[in-house]
Short mmCIF file of C-alpha atoms in Angstrom, two decimals:
data_model
loop_
_atom_site.label_atom_id
_atom_site.label_comp_id
_atom_site.label_asym_id
_atom_site.label_seq_id
_atom_site.Cartn_x
_atom_site.Cartn_y
_atom_site.Cartn_z
CA MET J 1 81.27 171.55 144.19
CA ASP J 2 81.75 169.27 141.23
CA ILE J 3 81.77 170.45 137.63
CA LEU J 4 78.59 168.45 136.92
CA GLU J 5 76.59 170.19 139.64
CA ILE J 6 77.79 173.59 138.40
CA VAL J 7 76.65 172.82 134.84
CA ILE J 8 73.22 171.53 135.92
CA GLY J 9 72.73 174.48 138.29
CA ALA J 10 73.61 176.95 135.51
CA VAL J 11 71.04 175.33 133.21
CA ALA J 12 68.42 175.51 136.00
CA LEU J 13 69.11 179.24 136.60
CA LEU J 14 68.90 179.98 132.87
CA MET J 15 65.55 178.16 132.66
CA THR J 16 64.15 180.15 135.61
CA LEU J 17 65.13 183.39 133.86
CA ARG J 18 63.51 182.32 130.59
CA ILE J 19 60.27 181.33 132.38
CA PHE J 20 60.01 184.94 133.64
CA LEU J 21 60.82 186.46 130.23
CA GLU J 22 58.53 184.22 128.11
CA ARG J 23 55.14 185.83 127.31
CA SER J 24 53.23 182.81 125.93
CA ARG J 25 51.60 180.83 128.74
CA ALA J 26 51.72 177.53 126.86
CA ARG J 27 55.41 177.70 125.98
CA LYS J 28 56.28 178.38 129.62
CA LEU J 29 55.40 174.71 130.18
CA LEU J 30 58.26 173.61 127.90
CA TYR J 31 60.82 175.53 129.97
CA LEU J 32 59.17 174.27 133.16
CA CYS J 33 59.65 170.67 131.98
CA CYS J 34 63.37 171.33 131.46
CA LEU J 35 63.54 172.86 134.96
CA SER J 36 61.99 169.70 136.46
CA PHE J 37 64.70 167.62 134.75
CA CYS J 38 67.38 169.82 136.37
CA ILE J 39 65.81 169.68 139.86
CA SER J 40 65.40 165.91 139.67
CA ALA J 41 69.07 165.48 138.68
CA LEU J 42 70.21 167.82 141.48
CA ILE J 43 68.20 165.89 144.09
CA ALA J 44 69.91 162.66 143.01
CA LEU J 45 73.41 164.17 142.90
CA TYR J 46 73.18 165.77 146.36
CA VAL J 47 71.27 163.01 148.21
CA LYS J 48 73.52 160.05 147.46
CA SER J 49 71.28 157.20 148.64
CA PRO J 50 68.70 154.87 147.01
CA MET J 51 65.85 156.69 148.75
CA GLY J 52 67.08 159.94 147.16
CA GLY J 53 66.69 158.26 143.78
CA ILE J 54 63.14 157.20 144.61
CA THR J 55 62.41 160.79 145.71
CA ALA J 56 63.75 162.11 142.39
CA ILE J 57 61.56 159.66 140.42
CA VAL J 58 58.42 160.50 142.40
CA TYR J 59 59.10 164.25 142.09
CA PHE J 60 59.54 164.02 138.33
CA ILE J 61 56.47 161.86 137.69
CA THR J 62 54.19 164.03 139.82
CA SER J 63 55.50 167.19 138.11
CA THR J 64 54.62 165.73 134.69
CA LEU J 65 51.18 164.80 136.07
CA SER J 66 50.54 168.42 137.09
CA SER J 67 51.87 169.71 133.73
CA ASN J 68 49.45 167.32 132.02
CA ALA J 69 46.54 168.73 134.04
CA ILE J 70 47.54 172.36 133.37
CA ALA J 71 47.90 171.82 129.60
CA TYR J 72 44.54 170.04 129.51
CA THR J 73 42.89 172.95 131.35
CA ILE J 74 44.39 175.56 128.97
CA GLU J 75 43.01 173.59 126.00
CA GLN J 76 39.57 173.36 127.63
CA THR J 77 39.29 177.06 128.50
CA LYS J 78 40.17 178.02 124.92
CA HIS J 79 36.72 176.82 123.79
CA ILE J 80 34.89 178.85 126.44
CA GLU J 81 36.41 182.19 125.41
CA MET E 1 92.97 171.70 134.85
CA ASP E 2 93.41 168.64 132.69
CA GLU E 3 90.87 166.76 134.80
CA ILE E 4 88.14 169.33 134.14
CA VAL E 5 88.63 169.10 130.36
CA VAL E 6 88.39 165.29 130.50
CA SER E 7 85.18 165.39 132.57
CA ILE E 8 83.57 167.98 130.27
CA LEU E 9 84.46 165.79 127.28
CA LYS E 10 82.93 162.73 128.96
CA MET E 11 79.78 164.72 129.74
CA LEU E 12 79.38 165.81 126.11
CA VAL E 13 79.86 162.25 124.80
CA ALA E 14 77.32 160.92 127.33
CA GLY E 15 74.90 163.68 126.32
CA ALA E 16 75.19 162.73 122.65
CA ILE E 17 74.49 159.07 123.49
CA CYS E 18 71.43 160.03 125.57
CA TRP E 19 70.13 162.36 122.82
CA ILE E 20 70.32 159.65 120.16
CA ASN E 21 68.78 157.07 122.51
CA PHE E 22 65.70 159.03 123.50
CA VAL E 23 65.00 160.73 120.16
CA ILE E 24 65.12 157.43 118.24
CA ILE E 25 62.97 155.53 120.75
CA ASP E 26 60.40 158.33 121.11
CA THR E 27 60.13 158.74 117.35
CA TYR E 28 59.83 154.98 116.79
CA PHE E 29 56.95 154.68 119.28
CA GLY E 30 55.01 157.39 117.48
CA LEU E 31 55.26 160.53 119.61
CA PRO E 32 55.33 162.90 116.59
CA GLU E 33 52.52 161.01 114.86
CA GLN E 34 49.58 162.06 116.99
CA PRO E 35 49.03 163.97 120.26
CA GLY E 36 48.35 161.32 122.89
CA VAL E 37 46.48 163.76 125.17
CA LEU E 38 44.66 167.07 124.60
CA GLY E 39 47.40 169.18 126.18
CA ALA E 40 50.03 167.91 123.71
CA LYS E 41 47.79 169.02 120.82
CA MET E 42 47.59 172.55 122.25
CA ILE E 43 51.39 172.80 122.69
CA GLY E 44 51.94 171.50 119.14
CA GLU E 45 49.67 174.21 117.73
CA LYS E 46 51.40 176.92 119.79
CA VAL E 47 54.82 175.78 118.49
CA LYS E 48 53.44 175.85 114.93
CA ASP E 49 52.29 179.45 115.46
CA ILE E 50 55.89 180.66 115.93
CA GLY E 51 56.97 179.01 112.68
CA GLY E 52 57.87 175.50 113.79
CA ASN E 53 56.84 172.07 112.56
CA LEU E 54 53.50 170.64 113.80
CA HIS E 55 54.83 167.10 114.28
CA GLY E 56 57.92 168.34 116.11
CA GLY E 57 55.53 170.34 118.30
CA TYR E 58 53.52 167.19 119.08
CA PHE E 59 56.81 165.50 120.08
CA MET E 60 57.63 168.32 122.52
CA GLY E 61 54.10 168.42 123.90
CA ASN E 62 54.09 164.68 124.51
CA ILE E 63 57.38 164.97 126.45
CA VAL E 64 55.81 167.65 128.68
CA CYS E 65 52.53 165.81 129.25
CA SER E 66 53.73 162.30 130.15
CA PRO E 67 57.03 160.69 131.21
CA ASP E 68 58.35 159.23 127.94
CA ALA E 69 61.75 157.90 126.89
CA SER E 70 63.37 161.19 127.93
CA ALA E 71 62.18 160.72 131.51
CA GLY E 72 63.10 157.05 131.38
CA THR E 73 66.64 157.92 130.26
CA LEU E 74 67.21 160.50 133.02
CA LEU E 75 65.67 158.45 135.85
CA ALA E 76 67.39 155.22 134.80
CA SER E 77 70.79 156.92 134.75
CA ILE E 78 70.06 158.40 138.20
CA MET E 79 69.18 154.96 139.59
CA ASN E 80 72.16 153.34 137.85
CA TYR E 81 74.39 155.91 139.55
CA LEU E 82 72.86 155.19 142.97
CA MET E 83 72.06 151.45 142.91
CA GLY E 84 73.50 149.70 139.88
CA VAL E 85 71.60 147.62 137.32
CA GLU E 86 68.72 146.80 139.70
CA GLY E 87 67.87 150.51 139.80
CA GLY E 88 67.09 150.39 136.08
CA LEU E 89 64.45 147.71 136.69
CA ILE E 90 62.81 149.73 139.50
CA THR E 91 62.79 152.77 137.18
CA ALA E 92 61.03 150.82 134.44
CA LEU E 93 58.28 149.78 136.88
CA LEU E 94 57.73 153.29 138.29
CA VAL E 95 57.83 154.96 134.87
CA TRP E 96 55.22 152.49 133.59
CA ILE E 97 52.93 153.37 136.52
CA GLY E 98 53.46 157.10 135.83
CA ASN E 99 52.70 156.60 132.14
CA ARG E 100 49.43 154.83 132.90
CA LEU E 101 48.44 157.63 135.30
CA CYS E 102 48.93 160.10 132.41
CA ALA E 103 46.77 157.94 130.04
CA ASP E 104 49.68 156.81 127.86
CA PRO E 105 50.33 153.19 126.76
CA GLY E 106 53.82 153.26 128.28
CA TYR E 107 55.98 151.55 125.66
CA ALA E 108 58.44 154.42 125.12
CA GLY E 109 59.22 155.08 128.80
CA THR E 110 59.94 151.50 129.87
CA ILE E 111 61.93 150.56 126.77
CA GLY E 112 63.97 153.79 126.99
CA ALA E 113 64.81 153.00 130.63
CA LEU E 114 65.89 149.45 129.78
CA THR E 115 68.06 150.42 126.78
CA ILE E 116 69.94 153.15 128.68
CA THR E 117 70.51 150.63 131.50
CA ALA E 118 72.12 148.26 128.98
CA ILE E 119 74.22 151.06 127.43
CA ILE E 120 75.44 152.30 130.84
CA SER E 121 76.41 148.83 132.03
CA LEU E 122 78.38 148.32 128.80
CA LEU E 123 80.20 151.68 129.03
CA LYS E 124 80.72 151.69 132.83
CA PRO E 125 84.55 151.25 132.74
CA ILE E 126 84.99 154.32 130.47
CA ILE E 127 82.17 156.76 131.36
CA GLU E 128 80.76 156.67 134.91
CA PRO E 129 76.94 156.83 135.29
CA LYS E 130 76.98 160.31 136.86
CA TYR E 131 78.13 161.81 133.56
CA PHE E 132 74.99 160.41 131.95
CA VAL E 133 72.83 162.35 134.44
CA ALA E 134 74.42 165.68 133.46
CA GLY E 135 74.51 164.65 129.80
CA MET E 136 70.77 163.98 129.77
CA VAL E 137 70.08 167.42 131.27
CA LEU E 138 72.13 169.00 128.46
CA ALA E 139 70.30 166.85 125.87
CA ILE E 140 66.85 167.92 127.07
CA PHE E 141 68.10 171.53 127.23
CA THR E 142 68.86 171.51 123.50
CA ILE E 143 65.29 170.43 122.74
CA GLN E 144 63.05 172.15 125.29
CA GLY E 145 65.08 175.13 126.40
CA LEU E 146 67.23 176.55 123.62
CA ASP E 147 65.14 177.43 120.56
CA HIS E 148 61.69 175.94 120.07
CA LYS E 149 61.37 176.79 116.38
CA HIS E 150 64.56 175.16 115.13
CA ALA E 151 64.28 172.19 117.51
CA SER E 152 60.80 171.39 116.21
CA LEU E 153 61.97 171.69 112.60
CA LEU E 154 64.80 169.22 113.30
CA LEU E 155 62.46 166.79 115.09
CA GLY E 156 59.95 167.01 112.23
CA LYS E 157 62.69 166.15 109.75
CA ILE E 158 63.75 163.09 111.79
CA ALA E 159 60.09 162.00 112.09
CA LYS E 160 59.63 162.24 108.32
CA LYS E 161 62.77 160.19 107.72
CA MET E 162 61.52 157.41 110.06
CA ASN E 163 58.01 157.37 108.50
CA ARG E 164 56.25 158.76 111.59
CA GLY E 165 54.15 161.77 110.72
CA GLU E 166 53.30 163.21 107.28
CA MET A 1 74.72 133.73 141.16
CA GLN A 2 71.97 133.45 143.76
CA ILE A 3 70.62 136.87 142.77
CA LEU A 4 70.29 135.66 139.18
CA ILE A 5 68.27 132.62 140.34
CA LEU A 6 65.89 134.89 142.30
CA TYR A 7 65.25 137.08 139.25
CA LEU A 8 64.76 133.98 137.08
CA VAL A 9 62.17 132.59 139.54
CA SER A 10 60.13 135.80 139.48
CA LEU A 11 60.36 136.00 135.66
CA ILE A 12 59.16 132.42 135.11
CA THR A 13 56.41 132.75 137.76
CA SER A 14 55.05 135.90 136.15
CA ILE A 15 54.95 134.33 132.69
CA VAL A 16 53.27 131.14 133.95
CA VAL A 17 50.65 133.05 135.99
CA ALA A 18 49.96 135.38 133.06
CA ALA A 19 49.43 132.35 130.81
CA LEU A 20 47.06 130.83 133.40
CA LEU A 21 45.06 134.10 133.48
CA LYS A 22 44.57 133.69 129.68
CA MET A 23 46.37 136.86 128.63
CA PRO A 24 47.31 137.08 124.91
CA LEU A 25 50.93 136.41 123.93
CA ILE A 26 51.16 139.72 122.05
CA GLN A 27 48.79 142.68 121.72
CA LYS A 28 45.85 141.97 119.39
CA SER A 29 44.98 145.50 118.19
CA ARG A 30 47.17 147.13 115.53
CA PRO A 31 49.33 149.22 115.50
CA ILE A 32 50.92 147.89 118.68
CA ARG A 33 52.52 151.21 119.66
CA PHE A 34 49.13 152.86 120.38
CA SER A 35 47.42 149.84 121.97
CA PHE A 36 46.46 149.94 125.66
CA GLU A 37 46.16 146.15 126.00
CA THR A 38 48.61 144.22 128.15
CA SER A 39 50.12 140.90 127.08
CA ILE A 40 52.50 138.19 128.30
CA LEU A 41 55.56 139.73 126.63
CA PHE A 42 54.86 143.38 127.52
CA PRO A 43 54.71 144.58 130.26
CA THR A 44 54.36 141.52 132.54
CA PRO A 45 58.07 140.48 132.83
CA ILE A 46 59.23 144.09 133.32
CA LEU A 47 56.75 144.66 136.16
CA ALA A 48 57.72 141.37 137.84
CA LEU A 49 61.46 142.19 137.68
CA GLY A 50 60.87 145.71 139.07
CA ILE A 51 58.78 144.42 141.99
CA GLU A 52 61.42 141.76 142.71
CA ALA A 53 64.17 144.44 142.75
CA ILE A 54 62.18 146.50 145.30
CA PHE A 55 61.47 143.41 147.48
CA ARG A 56 65.10 142.26 147.41
CA ASN A 57 66.44 145.66 148.45
CA LEU A 58 63.84 146.15 151.19
CA PHE A 59 63.54 142.66 152.75
CA GLY A 60 66.46 140.51 151.57
CA ASP A 61 67.06 137.40 149.47
CA TYR A 62 64.15 134.97 149.93
CA ILE A 63 62.89 132.66 147.21
CA THR A 64 59.28 132.94 148.50
CA LEU A 65 59.38 136.71 147.98
CA ALA A 66 60.59 136.19 144.42
CA PHE A 67 57.58 133.94 143.82
CA PHE A 68 55.19 136.55 145.22
CA ALA A 69 56.86 139.27 143.13
CA GLY A 70 56.08 137.30 139.96
CA LEU A 71 52.49 136.77 141.14
CA PHE A 72 51.94 140.48 141.89
CA GLY A 73 53.50 141.48 138.57
CA ALA A 74 51.12 139.26 136.60
CA LEU A 75 48.08 140.46 138.58
CA LEU A 76 49.03 144.16 138.15
CA SER A 77 49.48 143.62 134.43
CA LYS A 78 46.17 141.73 134.04
CA TYR A 79 43.99 144.19 135.97
CA SER A 80 45.77 147.45 134.95
CA ASP A 81 42.64 148.70 133.17
CA LYS A 82 40.61 148.41 136.36
CA ILE A 83 43.33 149.98 138.56
CA PHE A 84 44.21 153.00 136.39
CA GLY A 85 40.85 153.44 134.65
CA GLU A 86 40.03 153.20 130.98
CA PRO A 87 41.97 155.66 128.77
#
């Protein structure tokens, strides 16, 4: 274990805890974005090959795509209520 | 013991460089000015409800809803660590495609990836690229994960100083 | 040295093809930072260099591939509205 992986893992654990404790559904997305950054960095640091880097990029971009869709849906359902 | 202190110091310096890089580029390309997509507008209003700044909230919402200079900085430092300078070019291409999929013009992401590639290749003898990966995680943690109210106030102040927003 | 020549070939090819496709030199609508248009200076050269980096790492150093990378970069930049849909 390197010091860098310990620091990134600690940040990821803290973010998971805060996602459970946060009540507002919209502000959970902000913590979730930070968690995706941590997971993407951990993938790259553990899989030390160019394909691991491509995997990290594809994971991060698709996670922002799904966050985009979720935020759009929350905004749309606000008008229905 | 001495080695750990040196690596923590390097990580903090790299994090400060990444923070300055992505905040300046994102602010210059107008993230706090207007919500690019509907979801960013909703997150900005929610951040304003807890006492933050509306334009800082738009900045944070835009980071969540499309891969901007923050994503470009992290992914370019990952690819610089794994492949060298060519990785930065591949990152710029993939981030541009991701930006267009999220209905974003894509200036901030590509230019952020290219500038951090230039900075890393300049500083390579002193700070290795893997410190930039951890530094970028710490930099995004101070904005998205620590305290939303004060982070948005700080981002709003920077946006006002650079004539973006208000 | 040879790697630099390959990247230069793809860069010049992309700019020439983009000029032949009658793309504007710089975005017409103002302000530029919110414009969805594509031009010769952005993002055509960046796309061409990225495609060339992928080709070189997957298939090897061939000057023909560098030429095709420039061609694909210019085409992707020109028809990006049709590929990704209007904003």
